[in-house]
Amino acid sequence: MATGMPDGNFLLTVFQQVDKDRSGAIDARELQSALSNGNFTPFNPETIKLMIGMFDKKGSGTINFDEFGAVWKYVTDWQQCFRSFDRDGSGNISKDELKTAITTFGYRFSEKFYDVLMQRFDRTGRGGVYFDDFIQCCIVLHVSDSF
């Protein structure tokens, strides 16, 4: 498809599987249970809240089917971006890979600032930023750049 969106029937099936309570809307808990970093760790709750806040047009704290389609595309686009910067295929972004990504996005920061980003977004303390925290890092940088 030209839009990069999967078939509507596929999305509806996924939406119904994620909507565990059959409410017709997905809350943060349901969305978190549906998303994975690719290493069997759940998404960071803060990242989930940010994404729901970005796509929840009604301000209900949930996303409906149409909003879910937008979230699906958003996560898929970020996944492609993440993979392109995870040059060693480790499943996380090292400090050098993060630096490359952020520089590619047009930002220029000091080495010390990259250390701060790694401290903030490397939840495991092992020198790598997982997919969900990479999304959060990029959202935070973009939002703070908007002010």
PDB file of C-alpha atoms in Angstrom:
ATOM      1  CA  MET A   1       0.000   0.000   0.000  1.00  0.00           C
ATOM      2  CA  ALA A   2       1.192   3.498  -0.741  1.00  0.00           C
ATOM      3  CA  THR A   3       0.447   4.747   2.763  1.00  0.00           C
ATOM      4  CA  GLY A   4       2.582   2.137   4.464  1.00  0.00           C
ATOM      5  CA  MET A   5      -0.437   1.031   6.479  1.00  0.00           C
ATOM      6  CA  PRO A   6      -1.282  -2.657   6.724  1.00  0.00           C
ATOM      7  CA  ASP A   7      -4.605  -4.025   5.545  1.00  0.00           C
ATOM      8  CA  GLY A   8      -7.574  -2.756   7.596  1.00  0.00           C
ATOM      9  CA  ASN A   9      -8.746  -6.285   8.404  1.00  0.00           C
ATOM     10  CA  PHE A  10      -5.300  -7.135   9.781  1.00  0.00           C
ATOM     11  CA  LEU A  11      -5.314  -4.007  11.949  1.00  0.00           C
ATOM     12  CA  LEU A  12      -8.839  -4.739  13.180  1.00  0.00           C
ATOM     13  CA  THR A  13      -7.778  -8.254  14.191  1.00  0.00           C
ATOM     14  CA  VAL A  14      -4.749  -6.884  16.053  1.00  0.00           C
ATOM     15  CA  PHE A  15      -6.872  -4.161  17.683  1.00  0.00           C
ATOM     16  CA  GLN A  16      -9.399  -6.732  18.902  1.00  0.00           C
ATOM     17  CA  GLN A  17      -6.615  -8.898  20.331  1.00  0.00           C
ATOM     18  CA  VAL A  18      -5.099  -5.927  22.170  1.00  0.00           C
ATOM     19  CA  ASP A  19      -8.489  -4.676  23.449  1.00  0.00           C
ATOM     20  CA  LYS A  20      -8.622  -7.356  26.156  1.00  0.00           C
ATOM     21  CA  ASP A  21     -11.638  -5.905  27.968  1.00  0.00           C
ATOM     22  CA  ARG A  22     -13.589  -5.470  24.697  1.00  0.00           C
ATOM     23  CA  SER A  23     -14.290  -1.827  25.515  1.00  0.00           C
ATOM     24  CA  GLY A  24     -13.656  -0.624  21.957  1.00  0.00           C
ATOM     25  CA  ALA A  25     -10.682   1.379  23.168  1.00  0.00           C
ATOM     26  CA  ILE A  26      -7.151   0.511  24.219  1.00  0.00           C
ATOM     27  CA  ASP A  27      -5.715   1.845  27.467  1.00  0.00           C
ATOM     28  CA  ALA A  28      -2.066   2.141  28.473  1.00  0.00           C
ATOM     29  CA  ARG A  29      -1.977  -1.281  30.140  1.00  0.00           C
ATOM     30  CA  GLU A  30      -3.397  -3.010  27.071  1.00  0.00           C
ATOM     31  CA  LEU A  31      -1.066  -1.193  24.699  1.00  0.00           C
ATOM     32  CA  GLN A  32       1.947  -1.975  26.862  1.00  0.00           C
ATOM     33  CA  SER A  33       1.076  -5.673  26.863  1.00  0.00           C
ATOM     34  CA  ALA A  34       0.889  -5.610  23.058  1.00  0.00           C
ATOM     35  CA  LEU A  35       4.238  -3.946  22.380  1.00  0.00           C
ATOM     36  CA  SER A  36       7.671  -5.466  22.834  1.00  0.00           C
ATOM     37  CA  ASN A  37      11.226  -4.289  22.420  1.00  0.00           C
ATOM     38  CA  GLY A  38      12.087  -7.381  20.453  1.00  0.00           C
ATOM     39  CA  ASN A  39      13.867  -8.838  23.479  1.00  0.00           C
ATOM     40  CA  PHE A  40      10.750  -9.887  25.409  1.00  0.00           C
ATOM     41  CA  THR A  41      10.827  -6.811  27.644  1.00  0.00           C
ATOM     42  CA  PRO A  42       7.642  -4.729  27.839  1.00  0.00           C
ATOM     43  CA  PHE A  43       7.582  -1.149  26.651  1.00  0.00           C
ATOM     44  CA  ASN A  44       8.464   1.518  29.173  1.00  0.00           C
ATOM     45  CA  PRO A  45       5.193   2.816  30.731  1.00  0.00           C
ATOM     46  CA  GLU A  46       6.376   6.404  30.189  1.00  0.00           C
ATOM     47  CA  THR A  47       6.771   5.774  26.447  1.00  0.00           C
ATOM     48  CA  ILE A  48       3.294   4.234  26.314  1.00  0.00           C
ATOM     49  CA  LYS A  49       1.777   7.275  28.072  1.00  0.00           C
ATOM     50  CA  LEU A  50       3.567   9.640  25.687  1.00  0.00           C
ATOM     51  CA  MET A  51       2.266   7.765  22.651  1.00  0.00           C
ATOM     52  CA  ILE A  52      -1.301   7.564  23.928  1.00  0.00           C
ATOM     53  CA  GLY A  53      -1.156  11.283  24.718  1.00  0.00           C
ATOM     54  CA  MET A  54       0.015  12.024  21.188  1.00  0.00           C
ATOM     55  CA  PHE A  55      -2.742  10.024  19.462  1.00  0.00           C
ATOM     56  CA  ASP A  56      -5.679  10.259  21.898  1.00  0.00           C
ATOM     57  CA  LYS A  57      -7.715  12.976  20.178  1.00  0.00           C
ATOM     58  CA  LYS A  58     -10.548  12.891  22.735  1.00  0.00           C
ATOM     59  CA  GLY A  59      -8.340  13.172  25.803  1.00  0.00           C
ATOM     60  CA  SER A  60      -9.863   9.993  27.258  1.00  0.00           C
ATOM     61  CA  GLY A  61      -6.558   8.295  28.061  1.00  0.00           C
ATOM     62  CA  THR A  62      -7.375   5.572  25.544  1.00  0.00           C
ATOM     63  CA  ILE A  63      -7.087   5.130  21.794  1.00  0.00           C
ATOM     64  CA  ASN A  64      -9.866   3.967  19.496  1.00  0.00           C
ATOM     65  CA  PHE A  65      -9.436   1.872  16.355  1.00  0.00           C
ATOM     66  CA  ASP A  66      -8.580   4.810  14.052  1.00  0.00           C
ATOM     67  CA  GLU A  67      -6.071   6.174  16.551  1.00  0.00           C
ATOM     68  CA  PHE A  68      -4.631   2.672  16.932  1.00  0.00           C
ATOM     69  CA  GLY A  69      -3.927   2.623  13.187  1.00  0.00           C
ATOM     70  CA  ALA A  70      -1.927   5.833  13.567  1.00  0.00           C
ATOM     71  CA  VAL A  71      -0.041   4.396  16.570  1.00  0.00           C
ATOM     72  CA  TRP A  72       0.695   1.219  14.592  1.00  0.00           C
ATOM     73  CA  LYS A  73       2.195   3.250  11.731  1.00  0.00           C
ATOM     74  CA  TYR A  74       4.132   5.445  14.175  1.00  0.00           C
ATOM     75  CA  VAL A  75       5.686   2.458  15.957  1.00  0.00           C
ATOM     76  CA  THR A  76       6.444   0.714  12.648  1.00  0.00           C
ATOM     77  CA  ASP A  77       8.169   3.836  11.305  1.00  0.00           C
ATOM     78  CA  TRP A  78      10.222   4.169  14.502  1.00  0.00           C
ATOM     79  CA  GLN A  79      11.109   0.488  14.303  1.00  0.00           C
ATOM     80  CA  GLN A  80      12.563   0.960  10.822  1.00  0.00           C
ATOM     81  CA  CYS A  81      14.457   4.026  12.028  1.00  0.00           C
ATOM     82  CA  PHE A  82      15.777   2.182  15.088  1.00  0.00           C
ATOM     83  CA  ARG A  83      16.991  -0.749  13.010  1.00  0.00           C
ATOM     84  CA  SER A  84      18.802   1.578  10.619  1.00  0.00           C
ATOM     85  CA  PHE A  85      20.813   3.061  13.508  1.00  0.00           C
ATOM     86  CA  ASP A  86      21.364  -0.231  15.362  1.00  0.00           C
ATOM     87  CA  ARG A  87      24.295  -0.915  13.054  1.00  0.00           C
ATOM     88  CA  ASP A  88      25.630  -3.905  14.985  1.00  0.00           C
ATOM     89  CA  GLY A  89      22.197  -5.547  15.217  1.00  0.00           C
ATOM     90  CA  SER A  90      22.429  -5.795  19.010  1.00  0.00           C
ATOM     91  CA  GLY A  91      18.802  -4.844  19.614  1.00  0.00           C
ATOM     92  CA  ASN A  92      19.797  -1.650  21.389  1.00  0.00           C
ATOM     93  CA  ILE A  93      21.384   1.656  20.485  1.00  0.00           C
ATOM     94  CA  SER A  94      24.872   2.335  21.848  1.00  0.00           C
ATOM     95  CA  LYS A  95      26.063   5.824  22.675  1.00  0.00           C
ATOM     96  CA  ASP A  96      27.822   6.113  19.306  1.00  0.00           C
ATOM     97  CA  GLU A  97      24.727   4.863  17.476  1.00  0.00           C
ATOM     98  CA  LEU A  98      22.550   7.314  19.427  1.00  0.00           C
ATOM     99  CA  LYS A  99      24.936  10.104  18.543  1.00  0.00           C
ATOM    100  CA  THR A 100      24.717   9.158  14.853  1.00  0.00           C
ATOM    101  CA  ALA A 101      20.908   9.050  15.005  1.00  0.00           C
ATOM    102  CA  ILE A 102      20.521  12.380  16.761  1.00  0.00           C
ATOM    103  CA  THR A 103      23.066  14.049  14.494  1.00  0.00           C
ATOM    104  CA  THR A 104      21.185  12.680  11.484  1.00  0.00           C
ATOM    105  CA  PHE A 105      18.021  14.283  12.886  1.00  0.00           C
ATOM    106  CA  GLY A 106      19.838  17.627  12.788  1.00  0.00           C
ATOM    107  CA  TYR A 107      20.822  18.058  16.430  1.00  0.00           C
ATOM    108  CA  ARG A 108      24.338  18.914  17.612  1.00  0.00           C
ATOM    109  CA  PHE A 109      25.142  18.247  21.261  1.00  0.00           C
ATOM    110  CA  SER A 110      28.233  18.035  23.420  1.00  0.00           C
ATOM    111  CA  GLU A 111      29.749  14.701  24.409  1.00  0.00           C
ATOM    112  CA  LYS A 112      28.588  15.368  27.985  1.00  0.00           C
ATOM    113  CA  PHE A 113      24.986  15.748  26.804  1.00  0.00           C
ATOM    114  CA  TYR A 114      25.132  12.342  25.110  1.00  0.00           C
ATOM    115  CA  ASP A 115      26.349  10.931  28.428  1.00  0.00           C
ATOM    116  CA  VAL A 116      23.281  12.487  30.081  1.00  0.00           C
ATOM    117  CA  LEU A 117      20.991  10.985  27.407  1.00  0.00           C
ATOM    118  CA  MET A 118      22.525   7.561  27.971  1.00  0.00           C
ATOM    119  CA  GLN A 119      22.074   7.878  31.744  1.00  0.00           C
ATOM    120  CA  ARG A 120      18.447   8.896  31.258  1.00  0.00           C
ATOM    121  CA  PHE A 121      17.401   6.424  28.562  1.00  0.00           C
ATOM    122  CA  ASP A 122      19.602   3.360  29.205  1.00  0.00           C
ATOM    123  CA  ARG A 123      17.304   1.727  31.782  1.00  0.00           C
ATOM    124  CA  THR A 124      19.490  -1.362  32.167  1.00  0.00           C
ATOM    125  CA  GLY A 125      22.735   0.557  32.693  1.00  0.00           C
ATOM    126  CA  ARG A 126      24.488  -1.699  30.172  1.00  0.00           C
ATOM    127  CA  GLY A 127      25.394   0.927  27.585  1.00  0.00           C
ATOM    128  CA  GLY A 128      22.390   0.519  25.299  1.00  0.00           C
ATOM    129  CA  VAL A 129      19.055   2.192  24.709  1.00  0.00           C
ATOM    130  CA  TYR A 130      16.202  -0.192  23.849  1.00  0.00           C
ATOM    131  CA  PHE A 131      13.608   0.529  21.203  1.00  0.00           C
ATOM    132  CA  ASP A 132      10.949   2.011  23.491  1.00  0.00           C
ATOM    133  CA  ASP A 133      13.411   4.292  25.248  1.00  0.00           C
ATOM    134  CA  PHE A 134      14.817   5.369  21.870  1.00  0.00           C
ATOM    135  CA  ILE A 135      11.311   6.486  20.869  1.00  0.00           C
ATOM    136  CA  GLN A 136      10.929   8.325  24.180  1.00  0.00           C
ATOM    137  CA  CYS A 137      14.328  10.003  23.814  1.00  0.00           C
ATOM    138  CA  CYS A 138      13.469  11.227  20.327  1.00  0.00           C
ATOM    139  CA  ILE A 139      10.017  12.468  21.406  1.00  0.00           C
ATOM    140  CA  VAL A 140      11.527  14.350  24.354  1.00  0.00           C
ATOM    141  CA  LEU A 141      14.198  15.951  22.152  1.00  0.00           C
ATOM    142  CA  HIS A 142      11.625  16.917  19.521  1.00  0.00           C
ATOM    143  CA  VAL A 143       9.159  18.337  22.051  1.00  0.00           C
ATOM    144  CA  SER A 144      11.826  20.329  23.893  1.00  0.00           C
ATOM    145  CA  ASP A 145      13.049  21.622  20.522  1.00  0.00           C
ATOM    146  CA  SER A 146       9.530  22.913  19.789  1.00  0.00           C
ATOM    147  CA  PHE A 147       9.572  25.423  22.639  1.00  0.00           C
TER     148      PHE A 147
END
